[in-house]
Amino acid sequence: MTVVLLVLAGAYAWSVARAVQEEVSGQQLGDLSYFQSGVRQALRAGSPDVVAGEMTRYSELYGTSIAVFDRSGALWASGGGRFDDLGGDLRGQIELALSGRRSDPGPPVLPWSMGELVAVEPVFDDGNVIGALFISANADRVRAEILTHWSVLAAACALTILLLLFAVVRLANWVLRPMLRVDRAMAAVERGERDARVSDDTGPPEMRRMIRMFNQMAEEIERVIQRQEAFAMNASHELRNPLGALLMRVEYLATGLDDSWEEDVEKTRAEGRRLTQILDALLGMARSGRQDSSFAAVDLVDLVASRIAAWAPVSADRGVSVELRGGARVLSLTDRTSVESAFDAVLDNALKFAPTGSAVEVTVERDAAGCGIAVRDHGPGLEPDELELVTSRFWRSPRDQNVPGSGLGLAIASDLLGDLNGGVQVQSPEGGGLRVVLRLPGEER
């Protein structure tokens, strides 16, 4: 709208300038017509005094220069002003008039242009040109009038633009502020703030409907997540008691059986322990889903070293050493508890599959993408088509079905790091084994 307004204002300003100039030119032509008859009689009589007095009064009254030139182009009579040094353009207009043609309109007069308004008319007598009547007026008055019109027009345009900007800003705020509130609420829900709602129901009707739908959707999501967590926690709690009673009965029954049943009893105990691990994992996932992450600058090297020390008895019992590589500090803006839980799940998985006498290599590093904790074992590893499945819940490789576990370790780690704007990368390094990298964001500066 501003561009259209400026284009229209420019066209109107040019039109005003031309109209003012044409008005002044019309007045000059009228004055030339007024003097035509007197100048014709004076030229016939060969006496300049017939019109000299009237031309002088006209010049003094209107501040213009008026003169009559004879057929030779010489000055014949004047009402004031100097005509002995006319420029080439003015002399050309006089010669054009002496040839019987009216002078062409002058160039547009603008506030910054210089020069005068000149009009030259031929004087005819019985169809013959006997002289030329010349009028020259100062263009200051015309420029001042045009400048006044333009100033008023510029003020009107500026006021209109300000009003348009005010209206656009109010309209944009009315339309966009509710959208920004919805955007902030959506970001809060993504961060895990389940109670995020948009309380201000303002804006266009479409936005008000969107806000109401968003609030209803957020409430429904919160109810669904609460039901899921409650179900997981209740199921894990409720199943632990009958499972414990079942394992206890197995132990009682095993006391009355001979040694031929020992293998079956041991398999039953292993399955019971596996079910217990699954219930513990479900309970841990439900509880972790209800925790709010507390972000702070965490030294990942110190975190990994403390967790390796905590796992030292387990690694020693399995005959596997854990080696930490990289001694410099690596800071990440993250939640320490969640990272510890994810690292425990990955390290537990590595110790479970690492052969006795081997080493699990843990590396903490920083790169352009952020920070990473890499855990590499020398176990059987995975096939290339199994790498994408390893972070799925309850997935286990067909050849590892006899290894204790629930298939939830890497899935839990992936979920925990996903809430921290990170992720889990599973790789098959050269030399066999498996390399799991926990990706985390770096420290913001």
Short mmCIF file of C-alpha atoms in Angstrom, two decimals:
data_model
loop_
_atom_site.label_atom_id
_atom_site.label_comp_id
_atom_site.label_asym_id
_atom_site.label_seq_id
_atom_site.Cartn_x
_atom_site.Cartn_y
_atom_site.Cartn_z
CA MET A 1 0.00 0.00 0.00
CA THR A 2 2.89 2.35 0.72
CA VAL A 3 4.43 1.70 -2.70
CA VAL A 4 1.08 2.27 -4.43
CA LEU A 5 0.57 5.45 -2.42
CA LEU A 6 4.02 6.77 -3.33
CA VAL A 7 3.49 6.00 -7.02
CA LEU A 8 0.14 7.80 -7.03
CA ALA A 9 1.57 10.70 -5.03
CA GLY A 10 4.47 11.05 -7.48
CA ALA A 11 2.10 11.10 -10.45
CA TYR A 12 -0.10 13.65 -8.72
CA ALA A 13 2.90 15.83 -7.80
CA TRP A 14 4.04 15.85 -11.43
CA SER A 15 0.51 16.70 -12.54
CA VAL A 16 0.34 19.57 -10.06
CA ALA A 17 3.66 20.96 -11.30
CA ARG A 18 2.49 20.85 -14.92
CA ALA A 19 -0.88 22.39 -14.02
CA VAL A 20 0.72 25.34 -12.20
CA GLN A 21 3.11 25.93 -15.09
CA GLU A 22 0.32 25.72 -17.65
CA GLU A 23 -1.72 28.19 -15.63
CA VAL A 24 1.17 30.69 -15.65
CA SER A 25 1.80 30.05 -19.35
CA GLY A 26 -1.89 30.66 -20.05
CA GLN A 27 -1.70 33.96 -18.22
CA GLN A 28 1.34 34.96 -20.27
CA LEU A 29 -0.44 34.07 -23.52
CA GLY A 30 -3.41 36.13 -22.41
CA ASP A 31 -1.15 39.08 -21.71
CA LEU A 32 0.47 38.65 -25.12
CA SER A 33 -2.96 38.71 -26.75
CA TYR A 34 -3.77 41.87 -24.81
CA PHE A 35 -0.67 43.66 -26.17
CA GLN A 36 -1.04 42.31 -29.73
CA SER A 37 -3.30 45.04 -31.08
CA GLY A 38 -1.33 47.89 -29.49
CA VAL A 39 1.99 46.55 -30.68
CA ARG A 40 0.56 46.06 -34.21
CA GLN A 41 -0.55 49.70 -34.33
CA ALA A 42 2.79 50.92 -32.95
CA LEU A 43 4.74 48.91 -35.52
CA ARG A 44 2.51 50.27 -38.31
CA ALA A 45 3.07 53.80 -37.11
CA GLY A 46 6.75 53.19 -36.49
CA SER A 47 6.41 54.79 -33.04
CA PRO A 48 7.39 52.74 -29.97
CA ASP A 49 5.99 55.39 -27.65
CA VAL A 50 2.47 54.16 -28.40
CA VAL A 51 3.00 51.02 -26.24
CA ALA A 52 6.18 51.81 -24.31
CA GLY A 53 4.39 53.43 -21.38
CA GLU A 54 1.84 50.65 -20.98
CA MET A 55 4.57 48.01 -21.25
CA THR A 56 6.58 49.77 -18.56
CA ARG A 57 3.63 49.85 -16.14
CA TYR A 58 2.92 46.18 -16.84
CA SER A 59 6.53 45.26 -16.16
CA GLU A 60 6.61 47.21 -12.89
CA LEU A 61 3.27 45.80 -11.73
CA TYR A 62 3.91 42.10 -12.42
CA GLY A 63 7.73 42.02 -12.24
CA THR A 64 8.07 40.70 -15.75
CA SER A 65 10.17 41.69 -18.73
CA ILE A 66 8.31 42.59 -21.92
CA ALA A 67 9.78 43.67 -25.25
CA VAL A 68 8.98 44.01 -28.95
CA PHE A 69 11.40 42.98 -31.70
CA ASP A 70 11.12 44.14 -35.28
CA ARG A 71 11.37 41.96 -38.38
CA SER A 72 15.16 42.11 -38.28
CA GLY A 73 15.22 40.72 -34.76
CA ALA A 74 16.45 43.99 -33.23
CA LEU A 75 14.96 45.34 -30.03
CA TRP A 76 12.28 47.85 -31.00
CA ALA A 77 10.56 48.66 -27.68
CA SER A 78 10.70 47.35 -24.08
CA GLY A 79 9.00 47.82 -20.76
CA GLY A 80 12.04 47.16 -18.60
CA GLY A 81 14.81 44.65 -18.36
CA ARG A 82 17.92 44.10 -20.39
CA PHE A 83 17.68 42.43 -23.82
CA ASP A 84 21.07 43.19 -25.28
CA ASP A 85 22.54 39.83 -24.28
CA LEU A 86 19.92 37.15 -24.97
CA GLY A 87 20.94 33.53 -24.86
CA GLY A 88 20.85 31.18 -27.79
CA ASP A 89 17.55 29.58 -26.71
CA LEU A 90 15.76 32.92 -26.31
CA ARG A 91 17.16 34.21 -29.58
CA GLY A 92 15.98 31.02 -31.28
CA GLN A 93 12.44 31.51 -29.93
CA ILE A 94 12.41 35.09 -31.25
CA GLU A 95 13.54 33.93 -34.69
CA LEU A 96 10.89 31.22 -34.60
CA ALA A 97 8.23 33.84 -33.87
CA LEU A 98 9.51 36.11 -36.65
CA SER A 99 9.08 33.20 -39.01
CA GLY A 100 5.40 33.14 -38.09
CA ARG A 101 5.33 30.33 -35.52
CA ARG A 102 4.45 30.48 -31.84
CA SER A 103 7.21 29.42 -29.46
CA ASP A 104 7.07 25.88 -28.07
CA PRO A 105 6.17 25.33 -24.39
CA GLY A 106 9.14 25.51 -22.10
CA PRO A 107 10.53 22.60 -20.06
CA PRO A 108 8.74 21.66 -16.82
CA VAL A 109 9.42 23.99 -13.92
CA LEU A 110 10.35 22.06 -10.75
CA PRO A 111 11.27 23.40 -7.30
CA TRP A 112 14.96 22.73 -7.92
CA SER A 113 15.08 23.96 -11.55
CA MET A 114 16.45 27.35 -12.63
CA GLY A 115 15.52 29.78 -15.41
CA GLU A 116 12.50 31.86 -16.38
CA LEU A 117 9.16 31.37 -18.06
CA VAL A 118 9.32 32.81 -21.58
CA ALA A 119 6.57 33.25 -24.17
CA VAL A 120 7.09 34.75 -27.66
CA GLU A 121 4.25 35.50 -30.09
CA PRO A 122 4.50 36.74 -33.72
CA VAL A 123 2.77 40.02 -34.54
CA PHE A 124 0.83 39.80 -37.81
CA ASP A 125 -0.38 42.57 -40.11
CA ASP A 126 -2.52 41.44 -43.02
CA GLY A 127 -0.99 37.96 -42.77
CA ASN A 128 2.55 39.21 -42.68
CA VAL A 129 4.85 39.03 -39.66
CA ILE A 130 5.94 42.54 -38.73
CA GLY A 131 7.51 41.77 -35.32
CA ALA A 132 7.63 39.54 -32.27
CA LEU A 133 6.22 40.19 -28.78
CA PHE A 134 8.36 38.80 -25.98
CA ILE A 135 7.41 38.22 -22.27
CA SER A 136 9.74 36.72 -19.68
CA ALA A 137 8.60 36.08 -16.08
CA ASN A 138 10.68 34.94 -13.13
CA ALA A 139 9.89 31.33 -12.19
CA ASP A 140 10.41 31.80 -8.41
CA ARG A 141 6.69 32.27 -7.80
CA VAL A 142 5.88 29.16 -9.81
CA ARG A 143 8.52 27.14 -7.98
CA ALA A 144 7.26 28.37 -4.61
CA GLU A 145 3.68 27.44 -5.48
CA ILE A 146 4.72 23.98 -6.67
CA LEU A 147 6.84 23.50 -3.56
CA THR A 148 3.86 24.43 -1.37
CA HIS A 149 1.66 21.88 -3.11
CA TRP A 150 4.34 19.25 -2.83
CA SER A 151 4.90 19.95 0.86
CA VAL A 152 1.22 19.52 1.61
CA LEU A 153 1.18 16.34 -0.48
CA ALA A 154 4.27 14.96 1.28
CA ALA A 155 2.77 15.69 4.71
CA ALA A 156 -0.47 13.97 3.70
CA CYS A 157 1.45 10.96 2.38
CA ALA A 158 3.58 10.73 5.54
CA LEU A 159 0.49 10.92 7.75
CA THR A 160 -1.27 8.29 5.62
CA ILE A 161 1.76 5.98 5.78
CA LEU A 162 1.94 6.37 9.55
CA LEU A 163 -1.74 5.53 9.83
CA LEU A 164 -1.23 2.53 7.56
CA LEU A 165 1.73 1.34 9.61
CA PHE A 166 -0.23 1.76 12.82
CA ALA A 167 -3.15 -0.21 11.36
CA VAL A 168 -0.85 -2.92 10.00
CA VAL A 169 1.01 -3.28 13.31
CA ARG A 170 -2.25 -3.54 15.24
CA LEU A 171 -3.62 -6.02 12.73
CA ALA A 172 -0.40 -8.06 12.73
CA ASN A 173 -0.33 -8.16 16.53
CA TRP A 174 -3.97 -9.16 16.62
CA VAL A 175 -3.31 -12.00 14.19
CA LEU A 176 0.23 -13.10 15.11
CA ARG A 177 0.40 -12.77 18.90
CA PRO A 178 -2.00 -15.69 19.48
CA MET A 179 0.05 -17.69 16.98
CA LEU A 180 3.24 -16.89 18.89
CA ARG A 181 1.59 -17.99 22.14
CA VAL A 182 0.60 -21.27 20.50
CA ASP A 183 4.16 -21.68 19.20
CA ARG A 184 5.63 -21.14 22.68
CA ALA A 185 3.12 -23.58 24.18
CA MET A 186 3.99 -26.21 21.56
CA ALA A 187 7.70 -25.76 22.31
CA ALA A 188 6.95 -26.18 26.02
CA VAL A 189 5.04 -29.41 25.35
CA GLU A 190 7.96 -30.64 23.26
CA ARG A 191 10.30 -29.95 26.21
CA GLY A 192 8.10 -32.13 28.40
CA GLU A 193 5.97 -29.47 30.10
CA ARG A 194 2.68 -31.32 29.91
CA ASP A 195 0.70 -28.58 31.65
CA ALA A 196 1.54 -25.99 28.95
CA ARG A 197 -1.63 -24.27 27.79
CA VAL A 198 -2.63 -21.08 25.97
CA SER A 199 -4.73 -19.09 28.40
CA ASP A 200 -5.35 -15.93 26.32
CA ASP A 201 -8.16 -16.72 23.88
CA THR A 202 -7.82 -13.65 21.62
CA GLY A 203 -7.26 -12.95 17.95
CA PRO A 204 -9.24 -13.87 14.83
CA PRO A 205 -11.98 -16.49 15.15
CA GLU A 206 -9.79 -19.03 13.34
CA MET A 207 -6.98 -18.53 15.86
CA ARG A 208 -9.38 -18.79 18.79
CA ARG A 209 -10.62 -22.10 17.46
CA MET A 210 -7.01 -23.25 16.98
CA ILE A 211 -6.17 -22.27 20.57
CA ARG A 212 -9.15 -24.19 21.94
CA MET A 213 -8.24 -27.23 19.83
CA PHE A 214 -4.60 -27.01 20.97
CA ASN A 215 -5.60 -26.88 24.63
CA GLN A 216 -7.92 -29.85 24.16
CA MET A 217 -5.20 -31.76 22.32
CA ALA A 218 -2.63 -30.99 25.04
CA GLU A 219 -5.04 -32.15 27.74
CA GLU A 220 -5.76 -35.36 25.84
CA ILE A 221 -2.04 -36.03 25.34
CA GLU A 222 -1.42 -35.47 29.05
CA ARG A 223 -4.24 -37.86 29.97
CA VAL A 224 -2.95 -40.52 27.55
CA ILE A 225 0.62 -40.28 28.86
CA GLN A 226 -0.57 -40.38 32.46
CA ARG A 227 -2.65 -43.47 31.72
CA GLN A 228 0.33 -45.13 30.00
CA GLU A 229 2.65 -44.36 32.89
CA ALA A 230 0.10 -45.43 35.44
CA PHE A 231 -0.49 -48.67 33.53
CA ALA A 232 3.25 -49.42 33.28
CA MET A 233 3.83 -48.71 36.96
CA ASN A 234 0.75 -50.60 38.11
CA ALA A 235 1.50 -53.55 35.84
CA SER A 236 5.11 -53.76 37.00
CA HIS A 237 4.08 -53.52 40.66
CA GLU A 238 1.19 -55.94 40.35
CA LEU A 239 3.19 -58.54 38.41
CA ARG A 240 6.18 -58.48 40.76
CA ASN A 241 4.25 -60.05 43.65
CA PRO A 242 2.80 -63.06 41.77
CA LEU A 243 6.13 -63.52 39.99
CA GLY A 244 7.95 -63.55 43.32
CA ALA A 245 5.44 -66.03 44.71
CA LEU A 246 5.84 -68.19 41.61
CA LEU A 247 9.63 -68.27 41.92
CA MET A 248 9.31 -69.10 45.60
CA ARG A 249 7.03 -72.03 44.78
CA VAL A 250 9.54 -73.21 42.20
CA GLU A 251 12.19 -73.24 44.90
CA TYR A 252 9.89 -75.20 47.22
CA LEU A 253 9.13 -77.70 44.48
CA ALA A 254 12.81 -78.03 43.59
CA THR A 255 13.60 -79.26 47.10
CA GLY A 256 11.47 -82.37 46.51
CA LEU A 257 12.86 -83.28 43.10
CA ASP A 258 15.88 -85.36 42.24
CA ASP A 259 18.93 -84.17 40.33
CA SER A 260 17.41 -85.03 36.94
CA TRP A 261 15.14 -81.99 37.29
CA GLU A 262 17.96 -79.59 38.09
CA GLU A 263 18.35 -78.34 34.49
CA ASP A 264 14.64 -77.64 34.12
CA VAL A 265 14.51 -75.91 37.47
CA GLU A 266 17.48 -73.73 36.53
CA LYS A 267 15.82 -72.76 33.26
CA THR A 268 12.67 -71.84 35.19
CA ARG A 269 14.76 -69.71 37.55
CA ALA A 270 16.43 -67.98 34.55
CA GLU A 271 13.08 -67.18 32.96
CA GLY A 272 11.83 -65.82 36.28
CA ARG A 273 14.88 -63.59 36.62
CA ARG A 274 14.38 -62.41 33.03
CA LEU A 275 10.76 -61.50 33.78
CA THR A 276 11.94 -59.65 36.87
CA GLN A 277 14.42 -57.65 34.75
CA ILE A 278 11.68 -56.80 32.26
CA LEU A 279 9.41 -55.54 35.06
CA ASP A 280 12.25 -53.50 36.56
CA ALA A 281 12.96 -52.00 33.15
CA LEU A 282 9.30 -51.11 32.63
CA LEU A 283 9.14 -49.50 36.05
CA GLY A 284 12.31 -47.52 35.32
CA MET A 285 10.95 -46.31 31.99
CA ALA A 286 7.68 -45.19 33.58
CA ARG A 287 9.50 -43.31 36.34
CA SER A 288 11.98 -41.69 33.93
CA GLY A 289 9.09 -40.48 31.81
CA ARG A 290 7.70 -38.58 34.78
CA GLN A 291 10.91 -36.82 35.70
CA ASP A 292 11.63 -33.26 34.59
CA SER A 293 15.12 -32.91 33.15
CA SER A 294 17.41 -30.52 35.00
CA PHE A 295 19.86 -29.14 32.47
CA ALA A 296 23.32 -28.00 33.60
CA ALA A 297 26.90 -28.04 32.34
CA VAL A 298 28.13 -31.62 32.91
CA ASP A 299 31.71 -32.86 32.54
CA LEU A 300 31.16 -36.07 30.58
CA VAL A 301 34.67 -37.38 31.34
CA ASP A 302 34.05 -37.12 35.08
CA LEU A 303 30.57 -38.67 34.68
CA VAL A 304 31.88 -41.65 32.71
CA ALA A 305 34.78 -42.19 35.13
CA SER A 306 32.43 -42.30 38.13
CA ARG A 307 30.08 -44.76 36.42
CA ILE A 308 32.98 -47.02 35.35
CA ALA A 309 34.10 -47.11 38.99
CA ALA A 310 30.56 -48.06 40.04
CA TRP A 311 30.53 -50.92 37.51
CA ALA A 312 33.99 -52.15 38.51
CA PRO A 313 32.71 -55.10 40.63
CA VAL A 314 30.46 -56.29 37.80
CA SER A 315 33.21 -56.02 35.17
CA ALA A 316 35.68 -57.81 37.47
CA ASP A 317 33.20 -60.61 38.11
CA ARG A 318 32.77 -61.10 34.36
CA GLY A 319 36.50 -60.90 33.68
CA VAL A 320 36.20 -57.84 31.44
CA SER A 321 38.19 -54.63 31.85
CA VAL A 322 36.76 -51.18 31.09
CA GLU A 323 39.22 -48.63 29.69
CA LEU A 324 38.49 -44.89 29.60
CA ARG A 325 40.22 -42.95 26.86
CA GLY A 326 40.49 -39.16 26.72
CA GLY A 327 41.45 -37.13 29.75
CA ALA A 328 40.45 -33.56 28.79
CA ARG A 329 37.19 -32.08 30.04
CA VAL A 330 34.22 -32.40 27.70
CA LEU A 331 31.29 -30.24 28.81
CA SER A 332 27.70 -30.73 27.71
CA LEU A 333 24.57 -28.82 28.69
CA THR A 334 22.39 -31.77 29.64
CA ASP A 335 20.74 -33.72 32.46
CA ARG A 336 23.32 -35.71 34.43
CA THR A 337 20.89 -38.32 35.79
CA SER A 338 19.50 -39.19 32.37
CA VAL A 339 22.97 -39.46 30.83
CA GLU A 340 24.11 -41.72 33.68
CA SER A 341 21.09 -43.99 33.15
CA ALA A 342 21.69 -44.17 29.41
CA PHE A 343 25.40 -44.91 29.89
CA ASP A 344 24.62 -47.61 32.47
CA ALA A 345 22.27 -49.31 29.98
CA VAL A 346 24.88 -49.26 27.21
CA LEU A 347 27.76 -50.37 29.46
CA ASP A 348 25.65 -53.18 30.90
CA ASN A 349 24.92 -54.35 27.37
CA ALA A 350 28.65 -54.20 26.46
CA LEU A 351 29.75 -56.15 29.56
CA LYS A 352 27.08 -58.74 28.87
CA PHE A 353 28.38 -59.58 25.40
CA ALA A 354 32.12 -58.90 25.84
CA PRO A 355 34.20 -62.11 25.95
CA THR A 356 36.05 -62.94 29.13
CA GLY A 357 39.53 -61.42 29.13
CA SER A 358 38.63 -58.69 26.63
CA ALA A 359 38.33 -54.93 27.20
CA VAL A 360 35.47 -52.51 26.74
CA GLU A 361 36.79 -49.20 25.41
CA VAL A 362 35.00 -46.01 26.43
CA THR A 363 35.88 -42.78 24.61
CA VAL A 364 34.58 -39.28 25.37
CA GLU A 365 35.03 -36.82 22.52
CA ARG A 366 33.84 -33.54 21.11
CA ASP A 367 33.28 -32.66 17.45
CA ALA A 368 31.45 -30.09 15.35
CA ALA A 369 28.09 -31.82 15.94
CA GLY A 370 28.41 -31.83 19.75
CA CYS A 371 29.66 -34.41 22.26
CA GLY A 372 29.80 -38.18 22.14
CA ILE A 373 30.35 -41.08 24.54
CA ALA A 374 31.46 -44.15 22.58
CA VAL A 375 31.33 -47.64 24.14
CA ARG A 376 33.03 -50.32 22.07
CA ASP A 377 33.11 -54.03 22.97
CA HIS A 378 34.69 -57.01 21.21
CA GLY A 379 31.70 -59.31 21.36
CA PRO A 380 29.87 -61.06 18.54
CA GLY A 381 28.47 -57.79 17.19
CA LEU A 382 25.47 -57.49 14.88
CA GLU A 383 24.69 -57.98 11.23
CA PRO A 384 24.32 -54.77 9.13
CA ASP A 385 20.57 -55.27 8.77
CA GLU A 386 20.23 -55.60 12.56
CA LEU A 387 21.77 -52.23 13.45
CA GLU A 388 18.53 -50.34 12.86
CA LEU A 389 16.56 -52.78 15.03
CA VAL A 390 18.81 -52.84 18.06
CA THR A 391 17.20 -49.74 19.66
CA SER A 392 13.69 -51.22 19.34
CA ARG A 393 12.03 -52.32 22.54
CA PHE A 394 12.29 -56.01 23.42
CA TRP A 395 14.29 -56.73 20.27
CA ARG A 396 17.05 -59.29 20.58
CA SER A 397 19.19 -60.98 17.98
CA PRO A 398 18.09 -64.56 17.28
CA ARG A 399 21.56 -65.90 18.18
CA ASP A 400 21.50 -64.15 21.58
CA GLN A 401 18.25 -65.59 22.92
CA ASN A 402 20.12 -67.59 25.57
CA VAL A 403 21.94 -64.53 26.89
CA PRO A 404 20.20 -62.99 29.96
CA GLY A 405 18.45 -59.72 29.20
CA SER A 406 15.17 -58.08 28.23
CA GLY A 407 16.08 -56.23 25.03
CA LEU A 408 15.30 -52.85 26.59
CA GLY A 409 18.77 -51.45 27.37
CA LEU A 410 19.48 -49.57 24.15
CA ALA A 411 15.79 -48.65 23.77
CA ILE A 412 15.85 -46.98 27.18
CA ALA A 413 19.10 -45.18 26.32
CA SER A 414 17.62 -43.95 23.03
CA ASP A 415 14.48 -42.64 24.77
CA LEU A 416 16.46 -40.88 27.47
CA LEU A 417 18.82 -39.15 25.02
CA GLY A 418 15.95 -38.25 22.70
CA ASP A 419 14.53 -36.10 25.51
CA LEU A 420 17.94 -34.37 25.78
CA ASN A 421 18.15 -33.43 22.08
CA GLY A 422 20.60 -36.26 21.54
CA GLY A 423 20.50 -39.80 20.22
CA VAL A 424 22.10 -43.22 20.00
CA GLN A 425 24.25 -44.39 17.09
CA VAL A 426 25.05 -48.09 16.70
CA GLN A 427 28.01 -49.08 14.51
CA SER A 428 29.87 -52.23 13.51
CA PRO A 429 33.57 -51.32 13.78
CA GLU A 430 36.41 -53.10 12.06
CA GLY A 431 37.67 -56.06 14.05
CA GLY A 432 34.22 -57.15 15.23
CA GLY A 433 32.16 -56.19 18.21
CA LEU A 434 29.76 -53.32 18.57
CA ARG A 435 30.29 -49.57 19.01
CA VAL A 436 27.49 -47.56 20.58
CA VAL A 437 27.80 -43.76 20.60
CA LEU A 438 25.68 -41.57 22.89
CA ARG A 439 25.31 -38.23 21.09
CA LEU A 440 24.76 -35.14 23.26
CA PRO A 441 24.66 -31.39 22.57
CA GLY A 442 27.72 -29.36 23.48
CA GLU A 443 27.88 -26.63 26.09
CA GLU A 444 26.16 -23.42 24.94
CA ARG A 445 28.29 -20.32 25.20
#
